[in-house]
Structure formats: structure tokens, C-alpha cells
C-alpha positions as a printed Julia matrix, in Angstrom:
461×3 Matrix{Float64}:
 135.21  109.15  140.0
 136.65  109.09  136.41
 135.78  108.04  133.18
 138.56  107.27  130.76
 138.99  106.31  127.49
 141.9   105.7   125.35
 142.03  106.79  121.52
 144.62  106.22  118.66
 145.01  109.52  117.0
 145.17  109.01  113.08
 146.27  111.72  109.87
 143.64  112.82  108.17
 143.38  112.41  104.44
 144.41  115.33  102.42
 146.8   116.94  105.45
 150.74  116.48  106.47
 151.32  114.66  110.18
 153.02  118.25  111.39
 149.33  119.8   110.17
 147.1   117.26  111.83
 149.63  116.84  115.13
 149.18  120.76  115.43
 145.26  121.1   114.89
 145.2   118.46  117.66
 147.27  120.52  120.19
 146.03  123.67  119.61
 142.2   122.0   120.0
 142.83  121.05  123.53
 144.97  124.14  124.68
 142.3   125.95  123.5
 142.91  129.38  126.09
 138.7   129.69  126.05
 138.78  126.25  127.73
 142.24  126.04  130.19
 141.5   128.9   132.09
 144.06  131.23  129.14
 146.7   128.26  129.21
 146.76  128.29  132.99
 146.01  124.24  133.22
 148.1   122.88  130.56
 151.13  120.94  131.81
 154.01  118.84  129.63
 156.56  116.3   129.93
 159.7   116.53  128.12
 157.9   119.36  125.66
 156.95  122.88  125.38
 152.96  123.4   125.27
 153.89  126.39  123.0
 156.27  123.98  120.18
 154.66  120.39  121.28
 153.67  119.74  117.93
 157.1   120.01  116.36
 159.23  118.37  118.82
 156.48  115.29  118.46
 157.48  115.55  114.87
 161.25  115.91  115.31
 161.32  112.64  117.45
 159.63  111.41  114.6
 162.33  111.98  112.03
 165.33  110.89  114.52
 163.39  107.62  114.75
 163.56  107.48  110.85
 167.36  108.19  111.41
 168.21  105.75  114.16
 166.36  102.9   113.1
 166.25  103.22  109.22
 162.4   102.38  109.2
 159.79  104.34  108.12
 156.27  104.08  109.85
 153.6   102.03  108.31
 150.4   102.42  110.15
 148.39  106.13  109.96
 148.93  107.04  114.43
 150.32  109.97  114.71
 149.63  110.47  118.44
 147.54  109.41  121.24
 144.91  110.91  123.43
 143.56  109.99  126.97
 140.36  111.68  128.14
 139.62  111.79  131.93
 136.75  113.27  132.97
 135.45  113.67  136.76
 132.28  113.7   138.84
 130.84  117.11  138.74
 131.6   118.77  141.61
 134.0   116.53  143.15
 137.21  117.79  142.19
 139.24  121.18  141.28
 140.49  122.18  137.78
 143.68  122.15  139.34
 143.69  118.7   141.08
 142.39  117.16  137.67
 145.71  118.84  135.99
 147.33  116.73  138.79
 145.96  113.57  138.67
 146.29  113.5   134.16
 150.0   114.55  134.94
 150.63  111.64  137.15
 147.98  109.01  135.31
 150.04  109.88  131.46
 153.41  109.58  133.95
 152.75  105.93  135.22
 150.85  104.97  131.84
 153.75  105.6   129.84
 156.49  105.15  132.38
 158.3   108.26  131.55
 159.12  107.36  128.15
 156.87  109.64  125.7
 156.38  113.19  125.63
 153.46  114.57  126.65
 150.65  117.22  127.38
 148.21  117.7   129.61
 145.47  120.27  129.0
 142.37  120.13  131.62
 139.15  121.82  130.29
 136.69  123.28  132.49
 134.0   124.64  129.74
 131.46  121.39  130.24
 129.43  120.96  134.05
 132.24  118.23  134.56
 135.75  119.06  134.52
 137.87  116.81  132.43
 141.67  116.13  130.83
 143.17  116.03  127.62
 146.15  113.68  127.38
 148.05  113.73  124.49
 151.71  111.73  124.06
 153.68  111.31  121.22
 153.72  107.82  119.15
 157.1   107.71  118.94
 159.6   107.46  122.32
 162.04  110.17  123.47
 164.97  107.86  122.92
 163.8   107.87  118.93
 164.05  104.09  118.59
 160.61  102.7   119.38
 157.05  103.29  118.92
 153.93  102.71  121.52
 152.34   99.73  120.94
 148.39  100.1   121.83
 148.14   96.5   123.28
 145.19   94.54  124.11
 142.5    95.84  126.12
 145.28   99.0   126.68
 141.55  101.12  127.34
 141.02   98.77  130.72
 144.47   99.55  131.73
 144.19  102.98  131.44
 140.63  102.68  133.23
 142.37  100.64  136.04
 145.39  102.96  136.48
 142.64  105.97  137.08
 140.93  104.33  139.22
 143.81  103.26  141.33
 145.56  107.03  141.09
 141.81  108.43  142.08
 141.81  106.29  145.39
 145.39  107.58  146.45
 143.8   110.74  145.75
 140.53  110.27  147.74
 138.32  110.15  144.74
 135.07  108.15  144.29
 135.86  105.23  141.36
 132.85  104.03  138.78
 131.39  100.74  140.58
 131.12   97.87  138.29
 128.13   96.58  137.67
 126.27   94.01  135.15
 124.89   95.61  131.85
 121.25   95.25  133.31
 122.03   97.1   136.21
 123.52  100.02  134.51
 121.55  103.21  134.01
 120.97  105.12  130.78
 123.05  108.35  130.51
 120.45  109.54  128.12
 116.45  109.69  128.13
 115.15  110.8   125.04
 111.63  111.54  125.3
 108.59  109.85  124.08
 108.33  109.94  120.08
 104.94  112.14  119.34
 103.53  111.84  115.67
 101.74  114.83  113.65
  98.0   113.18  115.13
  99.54  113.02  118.91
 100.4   116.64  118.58
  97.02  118.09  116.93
  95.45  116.67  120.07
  97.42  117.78  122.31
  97.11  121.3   120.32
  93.01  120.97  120.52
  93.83  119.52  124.34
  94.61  123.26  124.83
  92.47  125.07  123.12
  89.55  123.33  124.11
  89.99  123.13  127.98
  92.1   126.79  128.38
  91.06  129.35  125.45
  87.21  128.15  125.62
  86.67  129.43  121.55
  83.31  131.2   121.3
  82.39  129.04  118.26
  83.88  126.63  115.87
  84.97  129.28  113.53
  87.23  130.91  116.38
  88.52  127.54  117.28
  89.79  127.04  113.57
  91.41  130.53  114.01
  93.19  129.55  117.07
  94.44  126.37  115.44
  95.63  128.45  112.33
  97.32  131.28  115.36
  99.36  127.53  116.07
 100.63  127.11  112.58
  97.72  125.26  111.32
  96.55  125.12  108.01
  93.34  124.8   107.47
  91.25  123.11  104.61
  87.34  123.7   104.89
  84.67  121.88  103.04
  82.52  119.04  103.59
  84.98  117.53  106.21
  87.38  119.81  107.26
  90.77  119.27  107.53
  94.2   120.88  108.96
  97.82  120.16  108.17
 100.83  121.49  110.3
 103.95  122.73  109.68
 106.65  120.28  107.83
 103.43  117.84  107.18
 102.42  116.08  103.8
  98.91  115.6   104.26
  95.9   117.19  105.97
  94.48  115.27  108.81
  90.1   115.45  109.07
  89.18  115.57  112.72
  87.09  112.71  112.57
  89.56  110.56  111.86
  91.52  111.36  115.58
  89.91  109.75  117.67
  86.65  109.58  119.7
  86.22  113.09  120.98
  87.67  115.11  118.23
  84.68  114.68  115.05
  83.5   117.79  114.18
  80.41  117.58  115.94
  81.87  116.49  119.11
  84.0   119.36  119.29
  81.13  121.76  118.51
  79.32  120.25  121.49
  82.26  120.86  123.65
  82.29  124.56  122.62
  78.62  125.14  123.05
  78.84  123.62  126.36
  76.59  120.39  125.45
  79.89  117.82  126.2
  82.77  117.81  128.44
  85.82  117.36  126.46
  88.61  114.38  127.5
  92.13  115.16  126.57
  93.92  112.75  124.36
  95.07  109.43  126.04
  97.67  107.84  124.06
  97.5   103.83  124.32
 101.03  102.09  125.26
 101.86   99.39  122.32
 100.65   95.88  123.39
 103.02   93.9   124.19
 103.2    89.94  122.94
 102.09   87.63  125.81
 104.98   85.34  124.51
 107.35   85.18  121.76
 108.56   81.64  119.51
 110.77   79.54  120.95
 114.61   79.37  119.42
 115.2    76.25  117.58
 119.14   75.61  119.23
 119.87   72.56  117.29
 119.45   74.83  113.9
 121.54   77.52  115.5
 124.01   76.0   116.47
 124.64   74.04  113.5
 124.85   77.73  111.6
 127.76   78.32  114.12
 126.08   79.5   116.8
 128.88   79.69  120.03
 127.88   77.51  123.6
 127.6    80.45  125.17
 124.4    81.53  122.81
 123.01   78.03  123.1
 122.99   78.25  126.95
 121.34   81.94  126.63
 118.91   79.86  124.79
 117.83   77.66  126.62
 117.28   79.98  129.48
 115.21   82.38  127.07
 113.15   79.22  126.02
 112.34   78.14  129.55
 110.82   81.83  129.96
 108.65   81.92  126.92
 107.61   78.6   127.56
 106.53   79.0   130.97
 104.89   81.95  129.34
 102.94   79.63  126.56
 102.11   77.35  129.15
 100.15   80.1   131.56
  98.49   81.33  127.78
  97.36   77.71  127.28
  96.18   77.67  130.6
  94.41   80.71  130.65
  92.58   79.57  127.18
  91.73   75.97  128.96
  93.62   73.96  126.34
  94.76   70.92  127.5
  95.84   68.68  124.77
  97.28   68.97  121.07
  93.75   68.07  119.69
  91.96   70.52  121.4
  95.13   73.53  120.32
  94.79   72.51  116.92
  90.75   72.76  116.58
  91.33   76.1   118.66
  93.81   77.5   115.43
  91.75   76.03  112.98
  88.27   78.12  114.41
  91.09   81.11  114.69
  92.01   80.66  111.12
  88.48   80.1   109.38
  87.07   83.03  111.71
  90.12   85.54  110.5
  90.24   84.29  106.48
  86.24   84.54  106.77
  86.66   88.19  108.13
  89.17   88.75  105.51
  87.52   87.46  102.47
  84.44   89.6   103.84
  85.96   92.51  103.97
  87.74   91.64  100.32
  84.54   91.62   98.7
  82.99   94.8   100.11
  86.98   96.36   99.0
  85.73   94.84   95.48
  82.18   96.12   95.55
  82.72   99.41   96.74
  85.43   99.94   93.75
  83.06   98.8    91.36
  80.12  100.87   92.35
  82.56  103.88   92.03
  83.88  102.72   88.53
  79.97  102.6    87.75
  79.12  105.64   89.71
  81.54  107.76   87.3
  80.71  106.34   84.37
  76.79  107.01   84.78
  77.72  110.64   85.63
  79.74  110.96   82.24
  76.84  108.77   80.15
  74.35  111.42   81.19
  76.75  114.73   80.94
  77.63  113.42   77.61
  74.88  112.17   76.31
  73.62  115.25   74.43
  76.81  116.17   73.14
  76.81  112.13   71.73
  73.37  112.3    70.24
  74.42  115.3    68.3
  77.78  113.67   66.84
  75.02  110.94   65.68
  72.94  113.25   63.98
  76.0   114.89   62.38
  76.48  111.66   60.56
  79.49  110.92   62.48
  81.54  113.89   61.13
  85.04  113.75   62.02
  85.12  117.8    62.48
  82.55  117.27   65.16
  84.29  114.77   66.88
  87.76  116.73   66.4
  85.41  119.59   68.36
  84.29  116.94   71.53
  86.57  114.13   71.08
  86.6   113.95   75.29
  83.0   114.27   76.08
  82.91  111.6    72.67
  85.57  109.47   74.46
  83.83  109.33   77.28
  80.66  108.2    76.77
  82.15  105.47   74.33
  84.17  103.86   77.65
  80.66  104.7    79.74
  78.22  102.49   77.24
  81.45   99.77   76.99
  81.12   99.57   80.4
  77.41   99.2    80.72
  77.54   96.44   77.71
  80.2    94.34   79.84
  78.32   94.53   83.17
  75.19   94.01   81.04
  72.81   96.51   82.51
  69.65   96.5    80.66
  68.88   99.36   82.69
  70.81  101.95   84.53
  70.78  102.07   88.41
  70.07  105.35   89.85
  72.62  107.57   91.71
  71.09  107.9    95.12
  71.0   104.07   95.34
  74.4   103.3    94.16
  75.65  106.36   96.92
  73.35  104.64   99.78
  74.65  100.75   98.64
  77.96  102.35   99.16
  77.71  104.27  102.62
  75.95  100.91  103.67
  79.26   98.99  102.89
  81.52  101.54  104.03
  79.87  101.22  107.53
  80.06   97.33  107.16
  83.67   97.13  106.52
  85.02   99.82  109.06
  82.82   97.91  111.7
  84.2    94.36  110.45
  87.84   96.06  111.47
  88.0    95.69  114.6
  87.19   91.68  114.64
  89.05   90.94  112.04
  91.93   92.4   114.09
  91.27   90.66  117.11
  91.12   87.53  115.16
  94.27   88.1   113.45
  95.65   88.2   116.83
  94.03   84.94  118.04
  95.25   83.15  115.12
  98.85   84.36  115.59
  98.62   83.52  119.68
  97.7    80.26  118.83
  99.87   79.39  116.12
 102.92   80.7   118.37
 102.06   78.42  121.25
 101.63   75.38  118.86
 104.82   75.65  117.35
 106.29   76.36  120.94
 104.65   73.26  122.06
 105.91   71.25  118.63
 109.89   72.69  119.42
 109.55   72.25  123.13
 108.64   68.75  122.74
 110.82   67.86  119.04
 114.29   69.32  121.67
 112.52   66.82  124.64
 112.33   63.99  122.41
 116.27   64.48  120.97
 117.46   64.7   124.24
 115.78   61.87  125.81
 117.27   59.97  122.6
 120.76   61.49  123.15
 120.26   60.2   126.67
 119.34   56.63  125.92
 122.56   56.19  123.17
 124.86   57.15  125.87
């Protein structure tokens, strides 16, 4: 079995044709990778001077012919490469000779170098642009890369070689699985996963050590917090999940809980996606070959809406459109709910602040009064001044006649706190609802607007 692929070998910018043809031949006669030269084979060329009798055919050409060469390819280069394991370094040298011979019919120069310094052994084919008789140039024709394929695959059957089955794109299998993407939160758990179910910590203070032994910065204070390696900002533990608050993980230590690793969630999926309006596609230009894709996809996703509506017992337009009108009150109610508390809980720490520098400031205020407003004085405190001017502006605009105390604007705020991170989660789930139902109605409204046209089309005929 061999892949191939064919490749039009260009100058670089900045370097003569003789300097890029030899950097080219001396890359894949490279003695580290052909066994010290012992699998390199040529046609009409020496391996050792291949680059300058490429570039002497070159200048006959000029010679003969009188024309000088337009385009940038200086060269080009087939790579073959085999199954592991099914072939020798020797038989590979073999098959490139005799795949560049009946590719190019005899009529370039070229060379042949087979490298054996990957798990699969594969060929470096490399003929000249320009002919031996000097008075034409290859021209890379249409789909030239499926010849070569087919020529390989024809020259590895003579040969008793397995050839590359061809199959539909769906069917094909990636080369390359690239694991699961883990973010900075994923990997603390995972971390704590450890620590907490194989190093058993005596205490809370030698599980912070352990995490800092990881690379783990730690921040301590009223919530504490640790940041990683390459990270921006410090992560509190309460904030990763069920399982990993403070507390809970000081349970788990003292033996009071049993600790669950870290599941992560899969991403939900949609149940079903909008329909694709064809007749606006395809007057944008859309081809006949989308427009049947199209239709195919829309027949899915509908079948898809229908099972949704089904599921939700809707069974007319009247009773979908009440359905995204309860959806859409219930998720701009949520919304506006959670809007005020947003609005409250920024006022009451506007207020909150400004109380705390009315009564730190007061005295120093009180004095600049009794000074008779000197301007030294205030030159002295002009920020504590400054501050308790913006502090009683504040209190005349809200009109307080009298100021509320700390404690009760900290407990009105913990109180809306709670409300709003438990109003979350339903105003998610209603977000969704709404969206699920406005999807299916405009599904329904395409599904039956591309019904009616047709039916129309149908009847003019």
C-alpha cells in the first residue's frame, strides 16, 4: 500500500534556481536517512552533480528554443510512502525507480532517494522540469496527483503490494486523535482528584502544600484561592464545583465525607437545528448539487422538529405559538428579575462605600468647617475633603433623611446575591425553551412556505 502525492517544486525568494535545485537534492540524499547514499538511484544523472546537470538542461533549453521560462518550477517531487512493515528499503528504491520511469516515460532526469528514518519507509522522487532533449518542459496537467496515485497503485499490484481501498469521506478514519481539550478548572480537579483520594493530607494546611509541591500558587484569606502555572487569574475552590468548597474538602480530609472525583459533563447537543431556506440559497448562487444536500438535511431536522413537537404534545400552530409566548414572558420575566437585583446590588455597594468614607471622613470635615474653610487645610486633606463632598452628594440625590446602617445594607445584599445565583439556573432553562420553540416554529413556517411554492409550481405546470 502507497500513498503518493505529487508536488511542483518552486525558487524561493531571495535564492538562484542552481541554490534552491541543490538544497533540494542534498535534503533527500541526506546519508543519515539513505542508509550513507546506499538507496539513492538516478536516471540519466549523477546523484553526486544532479543539481547541475538539471540546470545545464535548463540553459540548452534557453539555447534551442530561444524562450526563457516564465513560471517559478524548478523541479518536481513525488513522495511514496509504504505500509509499515510491508516492504524493504530496497524494494521501495525499486518500485520509485520504475513508478518516476513510466510517469515520465523516460524523458526527464531523475533521482530516487528512499528514506528509512520514519516507522514507514518512503521515496523521494525528484525529476527535472525541463526534458533531456532541451526543447520542452513538463506540463503538470489536470488531476496529474490521481495519475500518479493510479500508476502506484497499479506498479504495487505487479509487485504484490496491498493498494489504499477507496472509500466515501464518511467512511474514512482520522489519521490523527488529538485528545480531549482540558481547561485550567478541569485540571485543578483532576490535581485535587489526586491528592485527595492517594496522598490522604493530614489537614487542610498540608493539602495546600501539596497543591503548591504541583506548581500551585496559593492565595489565602477569606476565600482562598490558587492559580497555576501560565494562568491569569486565581481560581477559589468554591467556585469548582460541588465537592471542592472549602469546607467540603476539609470534611473529606477529616474523614466526615467521601470525596467524588471530577465528572466532566459532555456539551449538550441541539435536539434539532433550523431548517435551510433553498429558494434564498439558491438565488445567492447556490449550485443543484447544494440544493439537493438540502433538502435531504431538511427532511432530517424536520423529522427531528416533528418528534420535539411530539414529545411537547403540540399539535397545532395555535397551541406552538401560546407555548413560545409562555417561553418568552417566563425567560424576559427571569431576565428583567435578575436585571434589577444586578441594579440593586450595584447601588447598595455605591452606597455601602460612600457611608464608609462619610463616617472615616467626617472628623477630618468638621474640622475644615471649623477652620473657616481655610484653603491650607484643605490643601492638607483635599482627599478625605473630596470624599466626603461626593459621599453627602450622594446621600442628597438618593434623599436619605437618614443613613442606613452597614450590617443591613451587607445582609440586603447577601440576600440578593443568593436570589440571583438561584434565579440562574431557570432562567437558563428557559432561555433554552424559548430558543427550542422558536426553532421548531420557524421550521414549521419554512417547511410549510417550500410546501405551499411547490404545490403552486405544480399547479402552473
Amino acid at each position: 500500500m502507497a500513498a503518493t502525492r505529487l508536488i511542483a517544486l518552486h525558487k524561493n525568494k531571495g535564492k538562484s534556481v542552481a541554490a534552491c535545485l541543490k538544497s533540494r537534492t542534498d535534503y533527500v540524499q541526506n546519508p543519515d536517512k539513505t542508509q550513507q547514499g546506499e538507496l539513492v538511484s538516478s536516471y540519466e544523472c549523477s546523484p553526486l552533480t544532479v543539481d547541475e546537470e538539471f540546470m545545464l538542461s535548463k540553459r540548452q533549453y534557453e539555447l534551442v528554443t530561444g524562450r526563457r521560462q516564465k513560471s517559478d518550477v524548478i523541479a518536481y517531487q513525488i513522495r511514496q510512502s509504504f505500509k509499515p512493515g510491508e516492504i524493504t528499503a530496497e524494494e521501495a528504491n525499486k518500485v520509485g525507480y520504475e513508478l518516476a520511469m513510466r510517469f515520465t516515460k523516460g524523458k526527464y532526469a531523475f533521482i530516487v532517494a528512499t528514506h528509512t528514518d520514519r516507522e514507514h519507509i518512503h521515496n523521494h522522487i525528484i525529476y527535472n522540469s525541463t526534458a533531456l532533449d532541451s526543447t520542452r518542459k513538463f506540463r503538470d496537467f489536470l488531476l496529474s496527483g490521481l495519475a500518479v496515485q493510479r500508476l502506484s497503485d497499479l506498479i504495487c499490484l505487479e509487485h504484490q503490494l496491498s493498494v489504499i481501498e477507496i472509500k466515501s469521506y464518511r467512511e474514512r478514519q482520522k489519521r490523527t486523535l488529538y485528545p480531549p481539550r482540558e481547561n485550567n478548572r478541569d485540571k485543578l480537579c483532576a490535581v485535587i482528584d489526586g491528592i485527595l483520594l492517594n496522598e490522604k493530607p493530614a489537614d487542610f494546611e498540608a493539602f495546600l502544600q501539596k497543591l503548591e509541591q504541583q506548581g500551585y500558587e496559593i492565595k489565602r484569606g477569606k476565600h482562598t484561592s490558587v492559580k497555576g502555572a501560565r494562568q491569569k487569574r486565581f481560581i477559589r475552590f468554591r467556585t469548582l464545583g460541588a465537592g471542592y468548597s472549602e469546607d467540603e474538602i476539609k470534611a473529606v480530609i477529616a474523614g466526615e465525607a467521601e470525596h467524588r472525583p471530577h465528572q466532566k459533563q459532555p456539551p449538550k447537543e441541539q435536539s434539532f437545528h433550523l431548517l435551510v431556506d433553498i429558494q434564498a440559497k439558491c438565488s445567492e448562487g447556490k449550485s443543484e448539487g447544494y440544493a439537493r444536500w438540502a433538502k435531504r438535511y431538511n427532511l432530517k431536522e424536520m423529522s427531528k422538529t416533528l418528534i420535539f413537537l411530539q414529545e411537547n404534545k403540540i399539535g397545532s400552530i395555535e397551541e406552538m405559538q401560546e407555548r413560545v409566548d409562555a417561553a418568552t414572558a417566563r425567560y424576559h420575566e427571569l431576565g428583567d428579575s435578575i436585571k434589577a437585583s444586578e441594579k440593586r446590588l450595584a447601588e447598595i455597594a455605591v452606597l455601602k462605600a460612600h457611608i464608609i468614607n462619610y463616617a472615616k471622613t467626617r472628623s477630618i470635615y468638621d474640622a475644615y468647617r471649623k477652620t473657616g474653610y481655610s484653603k491650607r487645610f484643605l490643601e492638607a486633606h483635599h482627599t478625605e475633603i473630596t470624599l466626603h463632598k461626593a459621599a453627602k452628594a450622594a446621600f442628597d440625590e438618593s434623599n436619605l433623611k437618614t443613613l442606613p446602617k452597614v450590617k443591613e445594607l451587607d445582609a440586603e445584599y447577601s440576600k440578593l446575591l443568593t436570589k440571583k445565583k438561584a434565579a440562574y439556573p431557570d432562567y437558563r432553562k428557559a432561555k433554552e425553551e424559548m430558543q427550542e420553540l422558536l426553532r421548531a416554529r420557524r421550521n414549521v413556517e419554512l417547511f410549510f412556505a417550500e410546501e405551499k411554492s411547490s404545490t403552486e409550481k405544480m399547479k402552473s405546470r
